[in-house]
Coordinates of C-alpha atoms and ligand atoms in Angstrom, one line a residue:
M1 CA 34.4 105.6 204.6
K2 CA 34.3 101.9 205.5
K3 CA 36.5 99.8 203.2
L4 CA 34.7 97.0 201.4
K5 CA 36.1 93.6 201.0
C6 CA 36.2 92.4 197.4
G7 CA 37.0 89.1 195.5
V8 CA 38.4 88.7 192.0
L9 CA 37.1 85.7 190.0
G10 CA 39.6 84.8 187.3
A11 CA 42.3 86.5 189.4
T12 CA 45.1 84.5 187.9
G13 CA 44.4 85.6 184.2
M14 CA 45.7 88.7 182.4
V15 CA 42.7 90.9 183.3
G16 CA 42.5 89.4 186.8
Q17 CA 46.1 90.3 187.5
R18 CA 45.3 93.9 186.3
F19 CA 42.5 94.0 188.8
I20 CA 44.9 92.9 191.6
T21 CA 47.5 95.6 190.7
L22 CA 45.0 98.4 190.3
L23 CA 43.3 97.5 193.6
D24 CA 46.5 97.6 195.5
S25 CA 46.1 100.3 198.1
H26 CA 42.6 101.3 196.7
P27 CA 41.1 103.8 199.2
W28 CA 37.7 102.0 199.3
F29 CA 38.3 98.4 198.4
D30 CA 40.5 95.6 199.8
V31 CA 41.1 92.3 198.0
T32 CA 40.3 89.5 200.4
A33 CA 39.6 86.6 198.1
V34 CA 40.8 85.3 194.8
A35 CA 39.3 82.5 192.6
A36 CA 40.2 80.8 189.4
S37 CA 39.9 77.4 187.6
P38 CA 40.3 74.1 189.4
R39 CA 43.9 74.1 188.0
S40 CA 44.9 77.0 190.3
A41 CA 42.5 76.2 193.2
G42 CA 44.2 75.3 196.5
K43 CA 47.5 77.1 195.6
K44 CA 48.8 80.2 197.1
Y45 CA 48.2 83.1 194.7
S46 CA 51.9 83.7 194.2
E47 CA 52.3 80.0 193.2
A48 CA 49.3 80.1 190.9
V49 CA 50.7 83.1 188.9
S50 CA 54.3 81.9 189.0
G51 CA 55.9 82.4 185.5
R52 CA 52.9 84.3 184.2
W53 CA 52.9 87.4 186.5
F54 CA 52.9 90.2 183.8
S55 CA 53.2 93.3 185.9
K56 CA 56.5 95.0 186.6
K57 CA 55.2 95.7 190.1
D58 CA 55.4 92.9 192.7
I59 CA 52.3 91.0 193.7
P60 CA 50.7 93.0 196.5
A61 CA 51.5 91.8 200.0
N62 CA 47.9 91.3 201.0
V63 CA 47.2 89.1 198.0
K64 CA 50.3 87.0 197.5
D65 CA 49.6 84.4 200.2
L66 CA 45.8 84.2 199.7
I67 CA 44.7 80.7 198.8
V68 CA 43.0 80.5 195.4
S69 CA 39.6 79.0 195.4
D70 CA 37.6 77.3 192.6
V71 CA 35.3 79.9 191.0
A72 CA 32.6 77.1 191.0
E73 CA 32.7 77.0 194.8
V74 CA 30.8 80.1 195.9
N75 CA 30.8 78.9 199.5
A76 CA 34.6 79.3 199.6
I77 CA 34.2 83.0 199.2
K78 CA 30.8 83.7 200.8
G79 CA 31.3 85.6 204.0
K80 CA 34.8 86.8 202.9
V81 CA 33.6 89.5 200.5
D82 CA 31.1 92.2 200.1
F83 CA 31.2 91.9 196.2
V84 CA 33.3 90.4 193.4
F85 CA 34.9 91.4 190.1
S86 CA 34.6 88.8 187.4
A87 CA 37.2 88.2 184.7
I88 CA 36.8 84.6 183.9
E89 CA 37.6 82.9 180.6
A90 CA 35.0 80.2 179.9
S91 CA 32.0 79.7 177.7
K92 CA 29.3 82.4 177.9
E93 CA 26.9 79.8 179.4
E94 CA 29.3 78.9 182.1
I95 CA 30.2 82.5 182.9
R96 CA 26.5 83.5 183.1
A97 CA 25.9 80.5 185.4
F98 CA 28.8 81.4 187.7
E99 CA 27.8 85.1 187.9
D100 CA 24.2 84.4 188.6
K101 CA 25.2 81.9 191.3
Y102 CA 27.2 84.7 193.1
A103 CA 24.3 87.1 192.8
E104 CA 21.9 84.5 194.1
N105 CA 24.2 84.1 197.1
D106 CA 24.0 87.8 198.0
I107 CA 27.3 88.7 196.4
P108 CA 27.1 91.6 193.8
V109 CA 29.1 91.0 190.7
V110 CA 30.9 93.7 188.6
S111 CA 31.9 91.8 185.4
N112 CA 34.4 92.4 182.8
N113 CA 33.0 89.5 180.8
S114 CA 30.8 89.9 177.7
A115 CA 28.5 87.0 178.7
H116 CA 25.7 89.1 180.4
R117 CA 26.0 92.2 178.2
W118 CA 22.8 91.4 176.3
T119 CA 20.9 90.0 179.3
K120 CA 17.6 92.1 179.3
D121 CA 17.9 93.4 182.9
V122 CA 21.7 93.7 183.2
P123 CA 23.1 97.2 183.0
M124 CA 26.2 97.7 180.8
I125 CA 27.8 100.9 182.2
I126 CA 30.5 103.4 181.4
P127 CA 30.1 105.6 184.5
E128 CA 30.7 108.8 182.6
I129 CA 28.0 108.1 180.1
N130 CA 25.1 106.1 181.6
P131 CA 25.5 106.1 185.4
H132 CA 21.6 106.2 185.6
H133 CA 21.4 102.7 184.2
T134 CA 22.1 101.5 187.7
D135 CA 18.3 102.1 188.1
M136 CA 17.9 98.6 186.5
I137 CA 19.5 96.9 189.5
E138 CA 16.4 96.9 191.7
I139 CA 14.3 95.6 188.7
Q140 CA 16.9 92.8 188.2
K141 CA 16.8 91.8 191.8
K142 CA 13.0 91.7 191.7
N143 CA 13.0 89.7 188.5
H144 CA 15.2 87.0 190.1
G145 CA 14.1 87.3 193.7
W146 CA 17.6 88.2 194.7
N147 CA 18.2 90.0 198.0
K148 CA 21.6 91.7 198.0
G149 CA 23.2 90.3 194.9
F150 CA 23.1 91.6 191.3
V151 CA 25.1 91.6 188.1
V152 CA 26.4 94.7 186.4
V153 CA 28.8 94.6 183.3
K154 CA 31.1 97.0 181.5
P155 CA 31.2 97.1 177.7
N156 CA 33.8 96.0 175.2
C157 CA 37.1 97.8 175.1
S158 CA 36.9 98.7 171.5
L159 CA 34.2 101.3 171.9
Q160 CA 35.7 103.0 175.0
S161 CA 38.0 105.2 173.0
Y162 CA 35.3 106.8 170.8
L163 CA 31.9 106.6 172.6
P164 CA 33.1 108.8 175.5
A165 CA 33.9 111.6 172.9
I166 CA 30.5 111.2 171.3
A167 CA 28.3 111.0 174.4
P168 CA 28.6 114.7 175.3
L169 CA 27.6 115.6 171.7
L170 CA 24.2 113.9 171.8
K171 CA 22.3 117.2 171.9
F172 CA 23.4 117.7 168.2
N173 CA 21.8 114.3 167.3
P174 CA 24.6 112.3 165.8
I175 CA 23.0 110.0 163.2
E176 CA 25.8 108.2 161.4
M177 CA 29.3 107.1 162.2
I178 CA 32.1 105.2 160.6
I179 CA 34.7 104.0 163.1
T180 CA 38.0 102.3 162.3
T181 CA 39.7 100.9 165.3
M182 CA 43.4 100.0 165.7
Q183 CA 43.5 97.6 168.6
A184 CA 46.4 96.5 170.7
I185 CA 47.4 92.9 171.1
S186 CA 46.9 92.8 174.9
G187 CA 43.2 92.9 174.0
A188 CA 43.7 89.4 172.7
G189 CA 45.6 88.4 175.9
K190 CA 48.9 88.5 173.9
T191 CA 52.3 90.1 174.1
F192 CA 54.9 90.5 171.3
E193 CA 56.6 87.3 172.7
T194 CA 53.5 85.2 172.5
Y195 CA 52.3 86.8 169.2
P196 CA 55.3 87.3 166.9
D197 CA 53.1 87.2 163.8
I198 CA 51.7 90.7 164.6
L199 CA 55.2 92.3 164.1
D200 CA 55.3 94.2 160.8
N201 CA 51.7 93.4 160.3
V202 CA 48.1 94.5 160.5
I203 CA 45.2 92.1 160.7
P204 CA 41.9 93.4 159.5
F205 CA 39.7 91.0 161.5
I206 CA 38.9 90.5 165.3
G207 CA 36.3 87.9 165.8
G208 CA 33.0 89.4 167.0
E209 CA 34.5 92.9 167.7
E210 CA 32.8 94.8 164.9
E211 CA 29.3 93.6 166.0
K212 CA 30.1 94.6 169.6
S213 CA 31.4 98.0 168.6
E214 CA 28.3 98.7 166.5
K215 CA 25.6 97.4 168.9
E216 CA 26.9 97.9 172.5
P217 CA 26.8 101.8 172.2
L218 CA 23.1 101.5 171.3
K219 CA 22.3 99.9 174.7
I220 CA 24.5 102.3 176.6
L221 CA 22.9 105.3 174.9
G222 CA 19.4 103.7 175.3
K223 CA 16.8 104.2 178.0
I224 CA 14.9 102.1 180.6
E225 CA 11.2 101.8 179.6
N226 CA 8.7 99.6 181.4
G227 CA 11.4 97.7 183.3
E228 CA 13.5 97.0 180.2
F229 CA 16.4 98.6 178.3
V230 CA 15.3 100.1 175.0
D231 CA 18.2 100.6 172.5
C232 CA 18.9 104.0 171.0
D233 CA 17.5 103.8 167.4
S234 CA 18.7 107.1 166.0
I235 CA 22.4 106.3 165.5
K236 CA 23.8 104.0 162.9
I237 CA 27.4 102.8 163.4
S238 CA 29.7 101.0 160.9
A239 CA 32.9 99.6 162.5
H240 CA 36.1 98.3 161.0
C241 CA 38.2 96.6 163.7
N242 CA 41.8 96.0 163.1
R243 CA 44.6 94.3 165.2
V244 CA 47.8 96.4 165.0
P245 CA 51.3 95.9 166.5
A246 CA 50.8 98.0 169.7
S247 CA 51.2 96.4 173.1
D248 CA 48.4 98.4 174.9
G249 CA 46.0 101.1 173.8
H250 CA 43.0 101.1 171.3
M251 CA 42.9 103.9 168.8
A252 CA 39.8 104.8 166.8
A253 CA 39.5 107.0 163.7
V254 CA 36.0 108.4 163.6
S255 CA 33.8 110.0 160.9
I256 CA 30.6 111.4 162.2
K257 CA 27.4 113.0 160.8
F258 CA 24.9 115.0 162.9
E259 CA 21.3 116.0 162.3
N260 CA 22.3 119.5 163.7
K261 CA 25.9 120.1 162.9
P262 CA 27.8 121.9 165.7
T263 CA 30.7 124.2 165.1
R264 CA 34.2 122.8 165.7
G265 CA 34.5 125.4 168.5
E266 CA 31.3 124.1 170.1
I267 CA 32.6 120.5 170.1
L268 CA 36.0 121.5 171.6
E269 CA 34.3 123.6 174.3
I270 CA 32.0 120.7 175.3
W271 CA 34.9 118.2 175.4
K272 CA 37.0 120.6 177.5
S273 CA 34.3 121.4 180.1
Y274 CA 32.8 117.9 180.2
K275 CA 32.5 116.9 183.9
P276 CA 30.2 113.9 184.2
E277 CA 28.9 112.2 187.3
P278 CA 32.0 110.2 188.4
Q279 CA 34.2 113.4 188.2
Q280 CA 31.6 115.4 190.1
L281 CA 31.4 112.7 192.8
G282 CA 35.2 112.5 192.9
L283 CA 35.3 108.7 192.5
P284 CA 38.9 107.6 193.2
S285 CA 39.5 106.1 189.7
A286 CA 37.7 108.9 187.7
P287 CA 40.3 110.9 185.7
D288 CA 39.8 114.6 185.7
P289 CA 39.8 115.8 183.0
F290 CA 38.1 112.7 181.4
I291 CA 38.5 113.9 177.8
I292 CA 41.9 115.4 176.9
Y293 CA 42.0 117.2 173.6
N294 CA 45.6 117.3 172.2
E295 CA 46.1 120.1 169.6
E296 CA 49.2 118.6 168.0
E297 CA 48.6 117.5 164.5
N298 CA 49.9 114.0 165.0
R299 CA 48.3 113.1 168.3
P300 CA 46.9 111.1 170.0
Q301 CA 49.6 108.5 169.7
T302 CA 49.2 105.0 171.2
K303 CA 52.6 104.9 172.9
L304 CA 52.6 108.5 174.1
D305 CA 49.0 109.0 175.3
R306 CA 47.5 105.6 176.5
D307 CA 48.6 106.3 180.1
A308 CA 46.8 109.6 180.3
G309 CA 44.9 109.9 183.6
K310 CA 46.6 106.7 184.8
G311 CA 45.1 104.9 181.8
M312 CA 41.6 106.1 182.6
A313 CA 41.4 109.2 180.4
I314 CA 40.4 109.4 176.7
T315 CA 42.8 111.4 174.5
V316 CA 41.2 113.0 171.4
G317 CA 42.8 114.9 168.6
R318 CA 42.7 115.9 164.9
L319 CA 39.1 117.2 165.0
R320 CA 38.6 118.4 161.4
E321 CA 35.9 118.8 158.8
C322 CA 35.0 115.7 156.7
H323 CA 34.0 115.9 153.0
V324 CA 31.6 113.0 153.3
F325 CA 30.3 113.3 156.8
D326 CA 30.5 116.4 159.1
Y327 CA 33.7 115.8 161.2
R328 CA 36.5 113.4 161.7
F329 CA 38.7 112.8 164.7
A330 CA 41.0 110.3 166.4
A331 CA 40.5 109.0 170.0
L332 CA 42.5 106.7 172.2
S333 CA 42.0 104.8 175.4
H334 CA 44.0 102.2 177.4
N335 CA 42.3 98.9 176.7
T336 CA 43.3 96.9 179.8
V337 CA 42.9 99.8 182.2
R338 CA 39.9 102.0 181.0
G339 CA 38.7 99.2 178.7
A340 CA 38.9 96.4 181.2
A341 CA 39.8 96.3 184.9
G342 CA 40.0 100.0 185.5
G343 CA 36.6 100.6 183.9
A344 CA 35.1 97.9 186.1
I345 CA 36.7 99.4 189.2
L346 CA 35.1 102.7 188.3
V347 CA 31.7 101.0 188.0
A348 CA 32.2 99.5 191.4
E349 CA 33.1 102.9 192.9
L350 CA 29.9 104.4 191.4
L351 CA 27.8 101.6 192.8
Y352 CA 29.5 102.0 196.3
K353 CA 28.9 105.7 196.3
K354 CA 25.3 105.2 195.3
G355 CA 24.8 102.7 198.1
Y356 CA 24.1 99.6 196.0
F357 CA 26.5 97.3 197.9
E358 CA 24.5 98.0 201.1
K359 CA 21.0 97.9 199.8
Ligands
NAP1 P1 43.0 84.7 180.8 O1 44.3 85.4 180.9 O2 42.9 83.4 179.9 O3 42.5 84.3 182.3 C1 41.3 83.6 182.5 C2 41.0 83.4 183.9 O4 39.8 82.6 184.0 C3 42.1 82.7 184.7 O5 42.0 83.1 186.1 C4 41.6 81.2 184.7 O6 42.1 80.4 185.7 C5 40.1 81.5 184.8 N1 39.4 80.3 184.2 C6 39.7 79.7 183.0 N2 38.8 78.7 182.8 C7 38.0 78.6 183.9 C8 36.9 77.8 184.3 N3 36.5 76.8 183.6 N4 36.4 78.1 185.5 C9 36.8 79.1 186.3 N5 37.8 79.9 185.9 C10 38.4 79.7 184.8 O7 41.9 85.7 180.2 P2 41.9 87.2 180.2 O8 42.6 87.8 179.0 O9 42.2 87.7 181.5 O10 40.4 87.5 180.0 C11 39.3 87.3 181.0 C12 38.0 87.7 180.5 O11 38.0 89.1 180.2 C13 37.6 87.1 179.1 O12 36.2 86.8 179.1 C14 38.0 88.1 178.1 O13 37.2 88.0 177.0 C15 37.7 89.4 178.8 N6 38.4 90.6 178.4 C16 39.8 90.5 178.2 C17 40.4 91.7 177.8 C18 41.9 91.8 177.7 O14 42.4 92.9 177.4 N7 42.6 90.7 177.9 C19 39.7 92.9 177.6 C20 38.4 92.9 177.9 C21 37.7 91.7 178.2 P3 43.5 79.6 185.6 O15 44.6 80.5 185.7 O16 43.4 78.7 186.8 O17 43.4 78.8 184.3

């Protein structure tokens, strides 16, 4: 398989750095360009991240001497990459304009940003759940008159712990869910050093997160009709999103009601045997198994289980009857791997395997 050249926009930030470390020695992709704000532009990557390199691993040798370009200057990257990952921190308008500019210049964009999640013709993909939403790419290209470029996004990290566990149960018609998330501080770009107020504390508010957690699943579980996404309208979600003193890992406590209640054994068997498209295709970042059910009564635990499947698997536990709804369970995912850079890399692997970077 020919290796593709990729760029990282926002490469100096927390998520950008995670892209750089996860892409080190990737079997299909080589990082050949890095871009950030004008503050970093013109510097060697190692200088631009000096004093804020978060990883315990060294900066990969093929990246440390790359000269950082300004995200706004598409021409600096054009010709050096086959596609880019986007992890920019800017206003939504600015991010949309940057990402569209790359697509217009024949550079496909796989974005970690929320800016385009509700754009009518932009697919929001969790490869294990809605890989078929890539069908929208040709429609998007036609809408804009783009040739090779397009924009695909991944969803918010808060829902990636519980939606993967619910998606294989759709045949039982889940209708109502109450989700309580317990989200790590890295999701706010923080560490315990930079966020001492979180120690010995829980904060029952994360701006905009409950809306994302309630609405994004409906697009992901929706369908394409007449060239547009139509949201799933049979499921109601009520979310409570909390910031908790964990460094990495988002936990969710879920109560769920079905139209056709399955048995506990049926649910466990479905989770155990679940082998969606990325696992069948053998995508390099696809964990196998995708869903790990832990029988111990006090699992999953954030610290013990977040790195399952190299941070890409979902760990589920405590499936039990609910006196108000049908069942309750807990689910956990790694927010900066599965929920951010790793999830986007898996999307790119899916696109590559399906030939979208060549079309
Ligand atoms: P960050 O650490 O603040 O990094 C932001 C990156 O964007 C840096 O490379 C920065 O370059 C660049 N940037 C800032 N202003 C810019 C501008 N005007 N033009 C071009 N580039 C600019 O942010 P982050 O935590 O990595 O988050 C990046 C994006 O991912 C955000 O949209 C965030 O909401 C989203 N996200 C984050 C997480 C997470 O766990 N942290 C999870 C999911 C999604 P300089 O270094 O030169 O300033």
